[in-house]
Short mmCIF file of C-alpha atoms in Angstrom, two decimals:
data_model
loop_
_atom_site.label_atom_id
_atom_site.label_comp_id
_atom_site.label_asym_id
_atom_site.label_seq_id
_atom_site.Cartn_x
_atom_site.Cartn_y
_atom_site.Cartn_z
CA UNK A 1 -23.13 -19.20 9.96
CA UNK A 2 -24.09 -15.54 9.80
CA UNK A 3 -24.19 -13.24 12.76
CA UNK A 4 -27.29 -11.44 13.99
CA UNK A 5 -26.15 -8.08 12.69
CA UNK A 6 -25.48 -9.41 9.19
CA UNK A 7 -29.03 -8.50 8.19
CA UNK A 8 -28.14 -4.83 8.29
CA UNK A 9 -26.03 -5.28 5.17
CA UNK A 10 -28.41 -5.16 2.26
CA UNK A 11 -27.77 -4.36 -1.34
CA UNK A 12 -29.58 -1.05 -1.09
CA UNK A 13 -27.27 0.02 1.76
CA UNK A 14 -24.21 -0.18 -0.46
CA UNK A 15 -22.89 3.03 -1.99
CA UNK A 16 -22.88 2.95 -5.78
CA UNK A 17 -19.81 1.26 -7.20
CA UNK A 18 -19.03 4.21 -9.46
CA UNK A 19 -18.60 6.42 -6.40
CA UNK A 20 -15.50 4.45 -5.55
CA UNK A 21 -13.82 5.85 -8.65
CA UNK A 22 -15.41 9.32 -8.91
CA UNK A 23 -14.42 12.33 -6.88
CA UNK A 24 -16.16 12.52 -3.57
CA UNK A 25 -18.98 15.06 -3.17
CA UNK A 26 -17.18 16.32 -0.10
CA UNK A 27 -14.40 17.63 -2.31
CA UNK A 28 -16.47 18.93 -5.19
CA UNK A 29 -15.89 16.17 -7.71
CA UNK A 30 -15.81 17.36 -11.26
CA UNK A 31 -15.68 15.95 -14.74
CA UNK A 32 -12.77 16.85 -16.97
CA UNK A 33 -13.87 19.28 -19.68
CA UNK A 34 -12.12 19.59 -23.03
CA UNK A 35 -10.04 22.76 -23.17
CA UNK A 36 -11.40 23.91 -26.54
CA UNK A 37 -13.67 26.52 -24.95
CA UNK A 38 -12.32 30.02 -25.64
CA UNK A 39 -13.90 31.56 -22.49
CA UNK A 40 -13.62 30.99 -18.77
CA UNK A 41 -16.20 31.98 -16.17
CA UNK A 42 -14.98 33.29 -12.86
CA UNK A 43 -15.81 35.36 -9.78
CA UNK A 44 -13.56 38.33 -9.02
CA UNK A 45 -12.64 39.83 -5.62
CA UNK A 46 -11.07 43.26 -5.31
CA UNK A 47 -8.43 44.50 -2.86
CA UNK A 48 -10.97 45.06 -0.10
CA UNK A 49 -12.44 41.58 -0.37
CA UNK A 50 -15.59 42.73 -2.15
CA UNK A 51 -17.10 40.72 -5.00
CA UNK A 52 -16.96 42.93 -8.07
CA UNK A 53 -17.87 40.32 -10.67
CA UNK A 54 -19.99 37.15 -10.44
CA UNK A 55 -19.81 34.50 -13.19
CA UNK A 56 -17.98 36.89 -15.46
CA UNK A 57 -16.61 35.56 -18.73
CA UNK A 58 -13.03 36.15 -19.83
CA UNK A 59 -11.40 35.09 -23.04
CA UNK A 60 -8.34 32.95 -22.60
CA UNK A 61 -6.08 35.15 -24.69
CA UNK A 62 -7.16 38.15 -22.60
CA UNK A 63 -6.18 36.38 -19.36
CA UNK A 64 -2.88 35.31 -20.90
CA UNK A 65 -2.03 38.85 -21.99
CA UNK A 66 -3.33 40.61 -18.86
CA UNK A 67 -1.60 38.41 -16.26
CA UNK A 68 1.54 37.40 -18.24
CA UNK A 69 0.59 33.74 -18.36
CA UNK A 70 1.33 30.91 -20.77
CA UNK A 71 -1.29 28.86 -22.60
CA UNK A 72 -0.22 25.73 -20.75
CA UNK A 73 -0.91 27.51 -17.44
CA UNK A 74 -4.57 27.89 -18.29
CA UNK A 75 -4.74 24.29 -19.48
CA UNK A 76 -3.54 23.11 -16.09
CA UNK A 77 -6.37 24.87 -14.31
CA UNK A 78 -8.99 24.45 -17.04
CA UNK A 79 -8.76 20.76 -17.96
CA UNK A 80 -6.35 19.07 -15.55
CA UNK A 81 -7.60 17.28 -12.43
CA UNK A 82 -4.12 16.96 -10.91
CA UNK A 83 -3.24 19.47 -8.17
CA UNK A 84 -0.95 22.29 -9.29
CA UNK A 85 0.51 25.38 -7.64
CA UNK A 86 2.12 27.59 -10.28
CA UNK A 87 4.04 30.76 -9.43
CA UNK A 88 4.37 33.30 -12.22
CA UNK A 89 6.01 36.77 -12.17
CA UNK A 90 2.75 38.61 -11.47
CA UNK A 91 0.29 35.91 -10.33
CA UNK A 92 -0.15 32.63 -8.47
CA UNK A 93 -2.32 29.92 -10.06
CA UNK A 94 -3.81 27.15 -7.95
CA UNK A 95 -5.66 24.03 -8.99
CA UNK A 96 -6.33 22.12 -5.78
CA UNK A 97 -9.26 19.70 -5.77
CA UNK A 98 -12.46 21.76 -5.95
CA UNK A 99 -10.69 25.15 -6.13
CA UNK A 100 -9.20 26.80 -9.19
CA UNK A 101 -8.12 30.39 -8.76
CA UNK A 102 -5.67 33.05 -9.79
CA UNK A 103 -4.17 35.33 -7.13
CA UNK A 104 -2.64 38.74 -7.76
CA UNK A 105 -1.40 41.34 -5.31
CA UNK A 106 -4.81 43.10 -5.37
CA UNK A 107 -7.17 40.70 -7.16
CA UNK A 108 -8.42 37.13 -6.80
CA UNK A 109 -10.17 35.30 -9.63
CA UNK A 110 -12.01 32.12 -8.67
CA UNK A 111 -12.82 30.06 -11.75
CA UNK A 112 -16.04 28.06 -11.98
CA UNK A 113 -15.41 24.34 -11.80
CA UNK A 114 -17.04 22.52 -14.68
CA UNK A 115 -19.24 19.59 -13.64
CA UNK A 116 -18.91 20.27 -9.92
CA UNK A 117 -21.04 18.05 -7.67
CA UNK A 118 -20.62 20.06 -4.48
CA UNK A 119 -21.65 23.70 -4.42
CA UNK A 120 -21.61 23.80 -0.62
CA UNK A 121 -17.81 23.48 -0.38
CA UNK A 122 -17.34 26.23 -2.96
CA UNK A 123 -19.85 28.52 -1.27
CA UNK A 124 -18.10 27.97 2.05
CA UNK A 125 -14.77 28.77 0.40
CA UNK A 126 -16.18 31.99 -1.11
CA UNK A 127 -17.45 33.10 2.28
CA UNK A 128 -14.15 32.29 4.01
CA UNK A 129 -12.12 33.95 1.25
CA UNK A 130 -14.17 37.13 1.52
CA UNK A 131 -13.60 37.23 5.28
CA UNK A 132 -9.87 36.61 4.93
CA UNK A 133 -9.44 39.36 2.39
CA UNK A 134 -11.36 41.92 4.44
CA UNK A 135 -9.66 41.44 7.77
CA UNK A 136 -6.07 42.24 8.63
CA UNK A 137 -4.48 39.16 10.17
CA UNK A 138 -1.36 39.69 12.23
CA UNK A 139 1.65 37.60 11.32
CA UNK A 140 3.44 36.05 14.27
CA UNK A 141 6.74 35.96 12.41
CA UNK A 142 7.07 39.40 10.88
CA UNK A 143 5.03 41.36 13.37
CA UNK A 144 2.86 42.95 10.67
CA UNK A 145 -0.16 42.14 8.55
CA UNK A 146 -0.04 39.28 6.09
CA UNK A 147 0.05 40.42 2.47
CA UNK A 148 -3.07 40.22 0.36
CA UNK A 149 -1.86 37.23 -1.68
CA UNK A 150 -0.93 35.22 1.42
CA UNK A 151 -4.36 35.73 2.96
CA UNK A 152 -5.95 34.45 -0.23
CA UNK A 153 -3.54 31.51 -0.33
CA UNK A 154 -4.32 30.64 3.28
CA UNK A 155 -8.05 30.64 2.54
CA UNK A 156 -7.45 28.18 -0.32
CA UNK A 157 -5.31 25.86 1.84
CA UNK A 158 -7.84 25.98 4.69
CA UNK A 159 -10.65 24.99 2.34
CA UNK A 160 -8.62 22.16 0.79
CA UNK A 161 -7.40 20.65 4.08
CA UNK A 162 -10.83 20.99 5.66
CA UNK A 163 -12.36 19.22 2.69
CA UNK A 164 -9.79 16.42 2.97
CA UNK A 165 -10.49 16.00 6.68
CA UNK A 166 -14.27 15.93 6.23
CA UNK A 167 -14.08 13.39 3.41
CA UNK A 168 -11.66 11.20 5.36
CA UNK A 169 -13.97 11.21 8.36
CA UNK A 170 -16.80 10.05 6.11
CA UNK A 171 -14.71 7.16 4.79
CA UNK A 172 -12.83 6.11 7.93
CA UNK A 173 -15.83 5.42 10.19
CA UNK A 174 -17.59 2.86 7.93
CA UNK A 175 -14.26 1.18 7.12
CA UNK A 176 -13.40 0.78 10.80
CA UNK A 177 -16.90 -0.55 11.50
CA UNK A 178 -16.63 -3.16 8.75
CA UNK A 179 -13.15 -4.22 9.91
CA UNK A 180 -14.35 -4.68 13.49
CA UNK A 181 -17.33 -6.77 12.39
CA UNK A 182 -15.17 -8.90 10.10
CA UNK A 183 -13.15 -9.93 13.16
CA UNK A 184 -16.29 -11.60 14.54
CA UNK A 185 -17.82 -13.05 11.39
CA UNK A 186 -16.76 -13.22 7.73
CA UNK A 187 -19.85 -12.43 5.73
CA UNK A 188 -20.29 -11.95 2.00
CA UNK A 189 -22.08 -8.63 2.36
CA UNK A 190 -19.38 -7.32 4.68
CA UNK A 191 -16.70 -8.28 2.18
CA UNK A 192 -18.62 -6.47 -0.53
CA UNK A 193 -18.80 -3.35 1.63
CA UNK A 194 -15.08 -3.64 2.36
CA UNK A 195 -14.32 -3.85 -1.37
CA UNK A 196 -16.29 -0.69 -2.14
CA UNK A 197 -14.84 1.28 0.78
CA UNK A 198 -11.28 0.12 0.06
CA UNK A 199 -11.54 1.43 -3.51
CA UNK A 200 -12.96 4.71 -2.26
CA UNK A 201 -10.24 5.00 0.39
CA UNK A 202 -7.48 4.24 -2.14
CA UNK A 203 -8.79 6.97 -4.43
CA UNK A 204 -8.91 9.44 -1.55
CA UNK A 205 -5.42 8.50 -0.38
CA UNK A 206 -4.00 9.08 -3.83
CA UNK A 207 -5.71 12.48 -4.12
CA UNK A 208 -4.49 13.58 -0.69
CA UNK A 209 -0.97 12.45 -1.58
CA UNK A 210 -1.04 14.56 -4.74
CA UNK A 211 -2.07 17.64 -2.73
CA UNK A 212 0.72 17.05 -0.24
CA UNK A 213 3.27 16.55 -3.03
CA UNK A 214 2.15 19.77 -4.74
CA UNK A 215 2.83 21.75 -1.55
CA UNK A 216 6.08 19.87 -0.97
CA UNK A 217 7.35 20.62 -4.48
CA UNK A 218 6.64 24.33 -3.95
CA UNK A 219 8.54 24.32 -0.65
CA UNK A 220 11.62 22.94 -2.39
CA UNK A 221 11.77 25.84 -4.88
CA UNK A 222 13.34 28.94 -3.32
CA UNK A 223 12.82 30.98 -6.47
CA UNK A 224 9.07 30.31 -6.49
CA UNK A 225 8.81 31.11 -2.79
CA UNK A 226 10.53 34.43 -3.37
CA UNK A 227 8.28 35.23 -6.36
CA UNK A 228 5.15 34.68 -4.25
CA UNK A 229 5.63 38.10 -2.58
CA UNK A 230 3.50 39.85 -5.19
CA UNK A 231 2.69 42.93 -3.08
CA UNK A 232 6.37 43.75 -2.49
CA UNK A 233 7.15 43.19 -6.16
CA UNK A 234 4.37 45.63 -7.12
CA UNK A 235 5.82 48.18 -4.70
CA UNK A 236 9.32 47.74 -6.13
CA UNK A 237 10.77 46.05 -3.03
CA UNK A 238 13.58 43.61 -3.82
CA UNK A 239 13.66 40.61 -1.50
CA UNK A 240 16.64 38.35 -0.98
CA UNK A 241 16.43 34.86 -2.45
CA UNK A 242 16.49 33.02 0.90
CA UNK A 243 14.26 35.50 2.75
CA UNK A 244 10.85 33.84 2.53
CA UNK A 245 10.08 32.70 6.05
CA UNK A 246 6.46 33.92 6.10
CA UNK A 247 5.23 31.96 3.11
CA UNK A 248 7.42 28.99 4.02
CA UNK A 249 5.90 28.73 7.51
CA UNK A 250 2.42 29.16 6.03
CA UNK A 251 2.93 26.33 3.54
CA UNK A 252 4.65 24.04 6.06
CA UNK A 253 1.76 24.26 8.50
CA UNK A 254 -0.75 23.04 5.92
CA UNK A 255 1.76 20.58 4.50
CA UNK A 256 1.86 18.91 7.91
CA UNK A 257 -1.93 18.69 7.98
CA UNK A 258 -2.00 17.10 4.51
CA UNK A 259 0.86 14.75 5.40
CA UNK A 260 -0.93 13.63 8.56
CA UNK A 261 -4.07 12.84 6.55
CA UNK A 262 -1.98 10.89 4.04
CA UNK A 263 -0.23 8.88 6.77
CA UNK A 264 -3.47 7.99 8.56
CA UNK A 265 -5.19 6.99 5.32
CA UNK A 266 -2.13 4.93 4.32
CA UNK A 267 -2.27 3.09 7.66
CA UNK A 268 -5.96 2.40 7.11
CA UNK A 269 -5.27 1.08 3.61
CA UNK A 270 -2.58 -1.17 5.10
CA UNK A 271 -5.08 -2.44 7.71
CA UNK A 272 -7.53 -3.30 4.94
CA UNK A 273 -4.84 -5.19 3.02
CA UNK A 274 -3.79 -7.09 6.15
CA UNK A 275 -7.42 -7.98 6.86
CA UNK A 276 -7.85 -9.21 3.29
CA UNK A 277 -4.74 -11.38 3.61
CA UNK A 278 -5.96 -12.85 6.90
CA UNK A 279 -9.39 -13.54 5.40
CA UNK A 280 -7.73 -15.16 2.41
CA UNK A 281 -5.65 -17.35 4.71
CA UNK A 282 -8.75 -18.36 6.71
CA UNK A 283 -10.64 -19.23 3.54
CA UNK A 284 -7.66 -21.25 2.30
CA UNK A 285 -7.53 -23.12 5.61
CA UNK A 286 -11.27 -23.87 5.38
CA UNK A 287 -10.85 -25.03 1.81
CA UNK A 288 -7.98 -27.30 2.85
CA UNK A 289 -10.08 -28.71 5.68
CA UNK A 290 -12.88 -29.57 3.24
CA UNK A 291 -10.40 -31.18 0.87
CA UNK A 292 -8.96 -33.18 3.77
CA UNK A 293 -12.43 -34.36 4.77
CA UNK A 294 -13.08 -35.39 1.18
CA UNK A 295 -9.81 -37.36 1.12
CA UNK A 296 -10.72 -39.14 4.34
CA UNK A 297 -14.06 -40.20 2.90
CA UNK A 298 -12.26 -41.37 -0.24
CA UNK A 299 -9.86 -43.45 1.87
CA UNK A 300 -12.75 -45.01 3.80
CA UNK A 301 -14.46 -45.77 0.49
CA UNK A 302 -11.23 -47.37 -0.78
CA UNK A 303 -10.91 -49.55 2.31
CA UNK A 304 -14.54 -50.68 2.03
CA UNK A 305 -14.05 -51.44 -1.69
CA UNK A 306 -10.99 -53.60 -0.97
CA UNK A 307 -12.97 -55.60 1.58
CA UNK A 308 -15.94 -55.99 -0.74
CA UNK A 309 -13.71 -57.20 -3.58
CA UNK A 310 -13.45 -60.67 -2.03
CA UNK A 311 -17.18 -60.75 -1.37
CA UNK A 312 -17.73 -59.87 -5.03
CA UNK A 313 -15.60 -62.86 -6.05
CA UNK A 314 -17.79 -65.18 -4.03
CA UNK A 315 -20.84 -63.60 -5.52
CA UNK A 316 -20.11 -65.29 -8.88
CA UNK A 317 -21.69 -68.54 -7.55
CA UNK A 318 -18.71 -70.71 -8.60
CA UNK A 319 -17.78 -73.84 -6.67
CA UNK A 320 -14.89 -73.26 -4.31
CA UNK A 321 -15.72 -75.87 -1.61
CA UNK A 322 -15.38 -73.29 1.15
CA UNK A 323 -19.13 -72.94 1.49
CA UNK A 324 -19.24 -76.57 2.66
CA UNK A 325 -17.04 -75.86 5.66
CA UNK A 326 -18.36 -74.56 8.96
CA UNK A 327 -15.87 -71.68 9.21
CA UNK A 328 -16.17 -70.40 5.64
CA UNK A 329 -18.55 -67.52 6.27
CA UNK A 330 -16.76 -66.32 9.42
CA UNK A 331 -13.32 -66.62 7.81
CA UNK A 332 -14.21 -64.77 4.64
CA UNK A 333 -16.03 -62.06 6.62
CA UNK A 334 -13.08 -61.63 8.95
CA UNK A 335 -10.63 -61.49 6.03
CA UNK A 336 -12.70 -58.80 4.28
CA UNK A 337 -12.90 -56.78 7.50
CA UNK A 338 -9.16 -57.04 8.12
CA UNK A 339 -8.32 -56.00 4.56
CA UNK A 340 -10.73 -53.03 4.76
CA UNK A 341 -9.27 -51.86 8.09
CA UNK A 342 -5.68 -52.35 6.90
CA UNK A 343 -6.31 -50.40 3.69
CA UNK A 344 -7.98 -47.59 5.62
CA UNK A 345 -5.12 -47.36 8.16
CA UNK A 346 -2.52 -47.38 5.39
CA UNK A 347 -4.34 -44.60 3.53
CA UNK A 348 -4.71 -42.48 6.67
CA UNK A 349 -1.00 -42.86 7.47
CA UNK A 350 -0.04 -41.76 4.00
CA UNK A 351 -2.39 -38.81 4.28
CA UNK A 352 -0.91 -37.83 7.64
CA UNK A 353 2.58 -37.99 6.17
CA UNK A 354 1.58 -35.73 3.31
CA UNK A 355 -0.03 -33.30 5.77
CA UNK A 356 3.25 -32.67 7.61
CA UNK A 357 4.81 -29.57 6.05
CA UNK A 358 8.05 -28.44 7.67
CA UNK A 359 10.05 -25.38 6.83
CA UNK A 360 13.41 -26.99 7.65
CA UNK A 361 12.77 -30.45 6.16
CA UNK A 362 12.21 -33.81 7.82
CA UNK A 363 15.27 -33.53 10.05
CA UNK A 364 14.38 -30.08 11.36
CA UNK A 365 17.49 -28.55 9.77
CA UNK A 366 17.66 -26.31 6.78
CA UNK A 367 21.02 -27.79 5.68
CA UNK A 368 20.78 -31.53 5.18
CA UNK A 369 23.75 -33.68 6.27
CA UNK A 370 26.17 -34.80 3.63
CA UNK A 371 26.42 -38.40 2.64
CA UNK A 372 29.56 -40.31 3.55
CA UNK A 373 30.78 -40.53 -0.05
CA UNK A 374 30.85 -36.69 -0.29
CA UNK A 375 32.91 -36.19 2.85
CA UNK A 376 36.57 -35.22 2.46
CA UNK A 377 39.35 -36.75 4.61
CA UNK A 378 40.84 -34.52 7.21
CA UNK A 379 41.77 -34.17 10.82
CA UNK A 380 39.72 -35.58 13.66
CA UNK A 381 38.29 -32.17 14.46
CA UNK A 382 37.17 -31.73 10.87
CA UNK A 383 35.52 -35.16 10.85
CA UNK A 384 33.79 -34.38 14.09
CA UNK A 385 32.51 -31.11 12.64
CA UNK A 386 31.20 -32.92 9.56
CA UNK A 387 29.51 -35.61 11.64
CA UNK A 388 27.78 -33.01 13.77
CA UNK A 389 25.92 -31.87 10.65
CA UNK A 390 24.01 -35.16 10.59
CA UNK A 391 22.30 -34.32 13.85
CA UNK A 392 19.07 -32.33 14.04
CA UNK A 393 19.93 -28.66 14.54
CA UNK A 394 18.49 -25.24 13.88
CA UNK A 395 19.50 -22.52 11.50
CA UNK A 396 21.78 -20.80 14.00
CA UNK A 397 23.77 -24.00 14.67
CA UNK A 398 24.00 -24.68 10.94
CA UNK A 399 25.44 -21.23 10.30
CA UNK A 400 27.89 -21.74 13.18
CA UNK A 401 29.01 -25.02 11.61
CA UNK A 402 29.59 -23.35 8.25
CA UNK A 403 31.70 -20.64 9.90
CA UNK A 404 33.66 -23.33 11.75
CA UNK A 405 34.43 -25.20 8.53
CA UNK A 406 35.62 -21.96 6.92
CA UNK A 407 37.89 -21.29 9.92
CA UNK A 408 39.39 -24.81 9.70
CA UNK A 409 40.00 -24.37 5.97
CA UNK A 410 41.76 -21.05 6.54
CA UNK A 411 43.85 -22.66 9.33
CA UNK A 412 44.95 -25.44 6.96
CA UNK A 413 46.10 -22.91 4.34
CA UNK A 414 48.07 -20.97 6.94
CA UNK A 415 49.70 -24.17 8.27
CA UNK A 416 50.70 -25.26 4.77
CA UNK A 417 52.26 -21.85 4.03
CA UNK A 418 54.12 -21.88 7.35
CA UNK A 419 55.48 -25.41 6.69
CA UNK A 420 56.63 -24.38 3.23
CA UNK A 421 58.45 -21.34 4.60
CA UNK A 422 60.12 -23.50 7.28
CA UNK A 423 61.27 -26.02 4.66
CA UNK A 424 62.76 -23.25 2.48
CA UNK A 425 64.60 -21.81 5.50
CA UNK A 426 66.13 -25.22 6.33
CA UNK A 427 67.26 -25.75 2.75
CA UNK A 428 68.86 -22.31 2.66
CA UNK A 429 70.63 -22.99 5.96
CA UNK A 430 71.98 -26.29 4.57
CA UNK A 431 73.20 -24.61 1.38
CA UNK A 432 70.88 -26.56 -0.85
CA UNK A 433 69.44 -24.90 -3.99
CA UNK A 434 65.94 -23.61 -3.48
CA UNK A 435 63.41 -23.48 -6.32
CA UNK A 436 60.74 -20.90 -5.62
CA UNK A 437 57.45 -21.54 -7.39
#
């Protein structure tokens, strides 16, 4: 039976199945473009946060020569969809979800994302980046203003984590609603919605995990953290290798946000899997109940057939002289009824015996008692311990019995060694030759 609110699930309400595998619009999904294009389009910000170039085109070899990059660096931000944070001697390259940019100590280049499906997230990032670059934010750790490159990096991380949170909110609410309604009624349309949302949630969880891992890998590299101080390097300031608290605290704060999103999404994925297992178990139980009902009808049919077999014999119209007696009809009818009832009862008992499934066997014990022919002779205590195994006991008592048998065996070995030593001592005291084996 379907619930009253099952009508709200219609085929047109379902999100398209391909959206479960594509990037979400909330994160600016894009299609991977072949990296054979010799030019890249980008927007450039100067040191004051002003936009000096919009949709400007740069040749790849010019970017490589100007910013001391490698060809593989541009491939990672041009054609790769995996998150990357690359630190180079004079620049920081980021490829995080819908943002691809290059950060210098006085310039920021934001590359256009090919095939982007969300211009709103990028426009919001541009606006936030411009505000971050123009204002002087005070660092709580160093007591001064954050460097230019760190303000740009913070704007990127804010946009990425905000996009993750907004997309997760859009996925979590419908998933929780479907899970709550599945607790009341298992409906085909609800299961179809759960399938689509579970695929979408799994894709999101994997993407959020990659972002978290990219930040985590950067935090583990002290050399890269030191090289991220581009302003000091341009001014000729030499920083110690382990002196990178500012950027480390900045990355750790957003790493915690990404990790929290990953943990919550992982818990939700686990809830979906548990719900699917419970639904599968319920469907299996219903299927078994239908099979059991079918078997019962088959047994009743068998019992009726056995009773009708005798009536079929008398239906051949052969002389048997029973029809001349006064009790023939009643006797044959009673015999057929008794045989039908007996066959039905026998079949139901066999079915009930097959239905009983026990984890520890028929005796309730995981370790079955040994037969008498397998028992070894021993002391009375050992025989008593062996005989106790034939009684019904649980797993704990069985383990205790095994430990007891091992203790008795060890005691026998020690007693035999002690008796042998005592015998050797007596022979030596009597002056008899002793043969040591």
